[in-house]
Amino acid sequence: MPERAWTEVDEYVSGLLAPHDEALAAALRESEAAGLPAIQVSPPQGKLLYLLARSIGARAILEFGTLGGYSTIWLARALPEGGRLVTLEANPGNAEVAAANIERAGLAGVVDLRVGPALDLLPGLDAEGAGPFDLTFIDADKASTPEYFTWALDHSHPGSLIVSDNVVRFGELANPASDDPTIPAQRRLHEMLAADPRVEATTIQTVGIKGHDGFNVALVIG
Ligand code: SAH
Ligand code: DHB
Ligand code: MG
């Protein structure tokens, strides 16, 4: 459970700096009504994704794990005219909710939502010559984060960013004997990042309405 102060600070910051307009509010409302789990990024995190995409002038974005499209909307709003976002979602029910939320946000012409397990969809993207992507947001099944990262890196260019969510997991990242089945994958991601001269990266711990977690940001340099 998040501590009261963490939630209050997230609410304070969101109210001033990441307020919901009708499309974001509706995306959460409809996601909840459809019974989707409330595991989307927090409003300040959504704003950070938007700012990162804006700051690098991202024109091509890839997302692993759409859920109801909340992070998708934040990211897609950072795109300039002619920009595109591809988002991959395994659960057809989630994808249906997301498609309606994206449409309501006026982003149906910008967002390419594909339904299926991401690892099954990637060969199709390859065949279409998709990428390179300027920014990739990895937020699907956590055990596959290293595989998604490897694919994203192979479809990046120097200057691309790859952001991976949920890498800290209540501090379990630092516990090699963790019971959390996703932790070996998060530790493998960190070992890959440390060893790969094509990237420079860091992980930032977060507290907030989703408790204690964190995200990794990797900059492709070569
Ligand atoms: N990025 C969203 C939250 C994603 S939650 C947001 O912040 O708004 C994780 C999502 O990944 C869920 O919708 C889940 O169905 C999806 N998922 C799980 N396994 C997957 C896989 N193998 N391929 C693609 N998506 C997957
Ligand atoms: C879970 C998934 C997420 O993407 C997240 O940010 C938090 C929790 C989960 O599957 O529990
Ligand atoms: Mg997440």
Coordinates of C-alpha atoms and ligand atoms in Angstrom, one line a residue:
M1 CA 0.0 0.0 0.0
P2 CA 1.3 3.5 -0.8
E3 CA 1.9 5.8 2.2
R4 CA -0.5 8.7 2.6
A5 CA 2.1 11.3 1.8
W6 CA 3.1 9.6 -1.5
T7 CA -0.5 9.6 -2.7
E8 CA -1.0 13.2 -1.6
V9 CA 2.1 14.4 -3.4
D10 CA 1.1 12.6 -6.6
E11 CA -2.3 14.2 -6.3
Y12 CA -0.8 17.7 -5.7
V13 CA 1.6 17.4 -8.6
S14 CA -1.0 15.9 -10.9
G15 CA -3.5 18.7 -10.1
L16 CA -1.1 21.4 -11.1
L17 CA 1.2 19.8 -13.7
A18 CA -0.5 16.8 -15.2
P19 CA -4.3 17.5 -15.0
H20 CA -6.7 15.2 -16.8
D21 CA -8.7 16.6 -19.6
E22 CA -11.9 14.9 -20.7
A23 CA -10.1 12.2 -22.8
L24 CA -7.7 11.1 -20.1
A25 CA -10.4 11.1 -17.5
A26 CA -12.7 9.1 -19.8
A27 CA -9.9 6.6 -20.5
L28 CA -9.6 5.8 -16.8
R29 CA -13.4 5.9 -16.2
E30 CA -14.1 3.5 -19.1
S31 CA -11.1 1.2 -18.2
E32 CA -12.5 0.9 -14.6
A33 CA -16.0 0.3 -15.9
A34 CA -14.7 -2.5 -18.1
G35 CA -13.0 -4.1 -15.1
L36 CA -9.4 -3.4 -16.2
P37 CA -6.8 -3.4 -13.4
A38 CA -5.8 0.1 -12.4
I39 CA -2.1 -0.5 -13.2
Q40 CA -1.6 2.3 -15.7
V41 CA 1.2 4.8 -15.2
S42 CA 0.4 7.6 -12.7
P43 CA -0.4 11.0 -14.1
P44 CA 3.0 12.4 -13.3
Q45 CA 4.6 9.4 -15.0
G46 CA 2.4 9.9 -18.0
K47 CA 3.5 13.5 -18.1
L48 CA 7.1 12.4 -17.9
L49 CA 6.7 10.0 -20.9
Y50 CA 5.1 12.9 -22.8
L51 CA 8.0 15.2 -21.9
L52 CA 10.7 12.7 -22.8
A53 CA 9.0 12.1 -26.2
R54 CA 8.7 15.9 -26.8
S55 CA 12.3 16.6 -25.7
I56 CA 13.8 14.3 -28.3
G57 CA 11.2 15.3 -31.0
A58 CA 10.0 11.7 -31.2
R59 CA 8.2 10.9 -34.5
A60 CA 8.0 7.1 -34.1
I61 CA 7.1 5.5 -30.8
L62 CA 6.7 1.9 -29.9
E63 CA 4.8 0.7 -26.8
F64 CA 4.7 -2.8 -25.3
G65 CA 1.5 -3.2 -23.2
T66 CA -1.4 -0.9 -24.0
L67 CA -4.0 -1.9 -21.3
G68 CA -6.7 0.8 -21.7
G69 CA -4.5 3.2 -23.6
Y70 CA -3.8 5.7 -20.8
S71 CA 0.0 5.8 -21.4
T72 CA -0.6 5.5 -25.1
I73 CA -2.6 8.8 -25.0
W74 CA 0.1 10.6 -23.1
L75 CA 2.8 9.4 -25.5
A76 CA 0.8 10.0 -28.7
R77 CA 0.0 13.6 -27.7
A78 CA 3.8 14.3 -27.8
L79 CA 4.0 13.4 -31.5
P80 CA 4.3 16.1 -34.2
E81 CA 2.1 16.1 -37.3
G82 CA 2.8 12.9 -39.2
G83 CA 4.1 11.1 -36.1
R84 CA 3.1 7.5 -35.4
L85 CA 2.8 5.3 -32.4
V86 CA 2.6 1.5 -32.5
T87 CA 1.2 -0.2 -29.4
L88 CA 1.1 -3.9 -28.7
E89 CA -1.5 -5.6 -26.5
A90 CA -2.0 -9.3 -25.9
N91 CA -5.5 -9.1 -24.3
P92 CA -8.3 -8.5 -26.9
G93 CA -10.6 -7.2 -24.2
N94 CA -8.1 -4.6 -23.0
A95 CA -7.4 -3.7 -26.7
E96 CA -11.1 -3.1 -27.3
V97 CA -11.3 -0.7 -24.4
A98 CA -8.1 1.0 -25.5
A99 CA -9.2 1.4 -29.1
A100 CA -12.4 3.3 -27.9
N101 CA -10.3 5.4 -25.5
I102 CA -7.8 6.3 -28.2
E103 CA -10.6 7.1 -30.7
R104 CA -12.3 9.3 -28.1
A105 CA -9.0 11.1 -27.6
G106 CA -8.9 11.9 -31.4
L107 CA -5.8 9.7 -31.8
A108 CA -7.1 6.9 -33.9
G109 CA -5.2 8.2 -37.0
V110 CA -1.9 8.3 -35.1
V111 CA -2.0 5.1 -33.0
D112 CA -1.6 1.7 -34.6
L113 CA -2.9 -0.8 -32.0
R114 CA -2.0 -4.4 -32.6
V115 CA -3.5 -7.3 -30.7
G116 CA -1.5 -10.4 -29.8
P117 CA 1.4 -11.4 -27.6
A118 CA 4.1 -8.9 -28.4
L119 CA 6.7 -11.6 -29.3
D120 CA 4.3 -12.9 -31.9
L121 CA 3.7 -9.4 -33.4
L122 CA 7.3 -8.4 -33.7
P123 CA 8.1 -10.5 -36.8
G124 CA 5.2 -8.8 -38.6
L125 CA 6.6 -5.3 -37.7
D126 CA 10.0 -6.5 -39.0
A127 CA 8.5 -7.7 -42.2
E128 CA 6.9 -4.2 -42.7
G129 CA 10.2 -2.5 -42.1
A130 CA 8.9 -0.8 -39.0
G131 CA 11.2 1.5 -37.2
P132 CA 13.7 2.7 -36.2
F133 CA 11.7 4.0 -33.2
D134 CA 12.8 7.2 -31.5
L135 CA 11.2 6.1 -28.2
T136 CA 10.1 2.7 -26.9
F137 CA 8.1 2.2 -23.7
I138 CA 8.2 -1.3 -22.3
D139 CA 5.3 -2.0 -20.0
A140 CA 3.8 -5.5 -20.9
D141 CA 4.6 -8.8 -19.2
K142 CA 7.5 -8.1 -17.0
A143 CA 9.3 -11.4 -17.5
S144 CA 9.8 -10.6 -21.2
T145 CA 11.2 -7.1 -20.7
P146 CA 14.8 -8.2 -21.6
E147 CA 13.5 -9.7 -24.9
Y148 CA 11.5 -6.6 -25.7
F149 CA 14.5 -4.4 -24.8
T150 CA 16.8 -6.4 -27.2
W151 CA 14.3 -6.0 -30.1
A152 CA 13.8 -2.3 -29.3
L153 CA 17.6 -1.7 -29.3
D154 CA 17.9 -3.5 -32.6
H155 CA 15.1 -1.1 -33.9
S156 CA 16.6 2.1 -32.5
H157 CA 19.1 4.7 -33.7
P158 CA 21.7 6.7 -31.7
G159 CA 19.6 9.2 -29.7
S160 CA 16.6 6.8 -29.2
L161 CA 15.3 6.3 -25.7
I162 CA 14.0 3.0 -24.3
V163 CA 12.0 3.3 -21.1
S164 CA 11.2 0.2 -19.1
D165 CA 8.5 0.4 -16.4
N166 CA 8.2 -1.6 -13.1
V167 CA 11.8 -2.6 -12.8
V168 CA 12.1 -2.0 -9.0
R169 CA 9.0 -3.8 -7.6
F170 CA 8.9 -2.7 -4.0
G171 CA 12.7 -2.9 -3.8
E172 CA 12.9 -6.5 -4.9
L173 CA 15.3 -5.5 -7.7
A174 CA 18.1 -5.6 -5.2
N175 CA 17.1 -9.0 -3.9
P176 CA 18.7 -11.9 -5.9
A177 CA 16.6 -14.4 -3.9
S178 CA 13.3 -12.6 -4.5
D179 CA 10.1 -14.6 -4.7
D180 CA 8.8 -12.2 -7.4
P181 CA 9.0 -14.2 -10.6
T182 CA 9.6 -11.0 -12.6
I183 CA 12.8 -10.0 -10.7
P184 CA 15.3 -12.3 -12.5
A185 CA 14.2 -10.6 -15.7
Q186 CA 14.7 -7.1 -14.3
R187 CA 18.1 -8.1 -13.0
R188 CA 19.0 -9.6 -16.3
L189 CA 17.9 -6.3 -18.0
H190 CA 20.3 -4.4 -15.7
E191 CA 23.2 -6.8 -16.4
M192 CA 22.5 -6.4 -20.2
L193 CA 22.5 -2.6 -19.9
A194 CA 25.8 -2.6 -17.9
A195 CA 27.5 -4.8 -20.5
D196 CA 26.2 -3.2 -23.7
P197 CA 28.4 -0.4 -25.1
R198 CA 25.5 0.7 -27.4
V199 CA 23.5 2.1 -24.4
E200 CA 23.9 4.3 -21.3
A201 CA 21.2 3.9 -18.7
T202 CA 19.9 4.5 -15.2
T203 CA 17.1 3.4 -13.0
I204 CA 15.0 5.8 -10.9
Q205 CA 13.0 4.5 -8.0
T206 CA 9.6 6.0 -7.6
V207 CA 7.0 6.3 -4.8
G208 CA 3.5 7.5 -5.4
I209 CA 0.0 6.3 -5.8
K210 CA 1.3 2.9 -7.1
G211 CA 3.6 2.4 -4.1
H212 CA 7.4 1.8 -4.4
D213 CA 8.6 0.9 -7.9
G214 CA 10.8 2.5 -10.6
F215 CA 11.7 2.7 -14.2
N216 CA 14.8 2.4 -16.3
V217 CA 15.8 5.0 -19.0
A218 CA 18.3 3.8 -21.6
L219 CA 19.8 6.2 -24.2
V220 CA 21.0 4.5 -27.4
I221 CA 24.5 5.9 -28.1
G222 CA 25.7 3.6 -30.8
Ligands
SAH1 N1 1.1 0.9 -20.5 C1 -0.2 0.8 -19.8 C2 -0.2 -0.3 -18.7 C3 0.1 -1.6 -19.3 S1 -0.3 -2.9 -18.1 C4 -0.4 2.2 -19.1 O1 0.5 2.6 -18.4 O2 -1.5 2.8 -19.3 C5 0.4 -4.3 -19.0 C6 -0.4 -4.7 -20.2 O3 0.5 -5.7 -20.9 C7 -1.7 -5.4 -19.9 O4 -2.7 -4.8 -20.7 C8 -1.5 -6.8 -20.4 O5 -2.6 -7.4 -21.0 C9 -0.4 -6.6 -21.5 N2 0.4 -7.8 -21.8 C10 0.7 -8.9 -21.0 N3 1.4 -9.8 -21.6 C11 1.6 -9.3 -22.9 C12 2.3 -9.7 -24.0 N4 2.9 -10.9 -24.0 N5 2.3 -9.0 -25.2 C13 1.6 -7.8 -25.2 N6 1.0 -7.3 -24.1 C14 1.0 -8.0 -23.0
DHB2 C1 1.6 -4.2 -12.9 C2 1.9 -3.9 -14.2 C3 2.3 -2.6 -14.4 O1 2.6 -2.2 -15.7 C4 2.4 -1.7 -13.4 O2 2.9 -0.4 -13.8 C5 2.1 -2.0 -12.1 C6 1.7 -3.3 -11.9 C7 1.1 -5.6 -12.6 O3 1.1 -6.4 -13.5 O4 0.9 -5.9 -11.4
MG3 MG 3.8 -0.4 -15.7

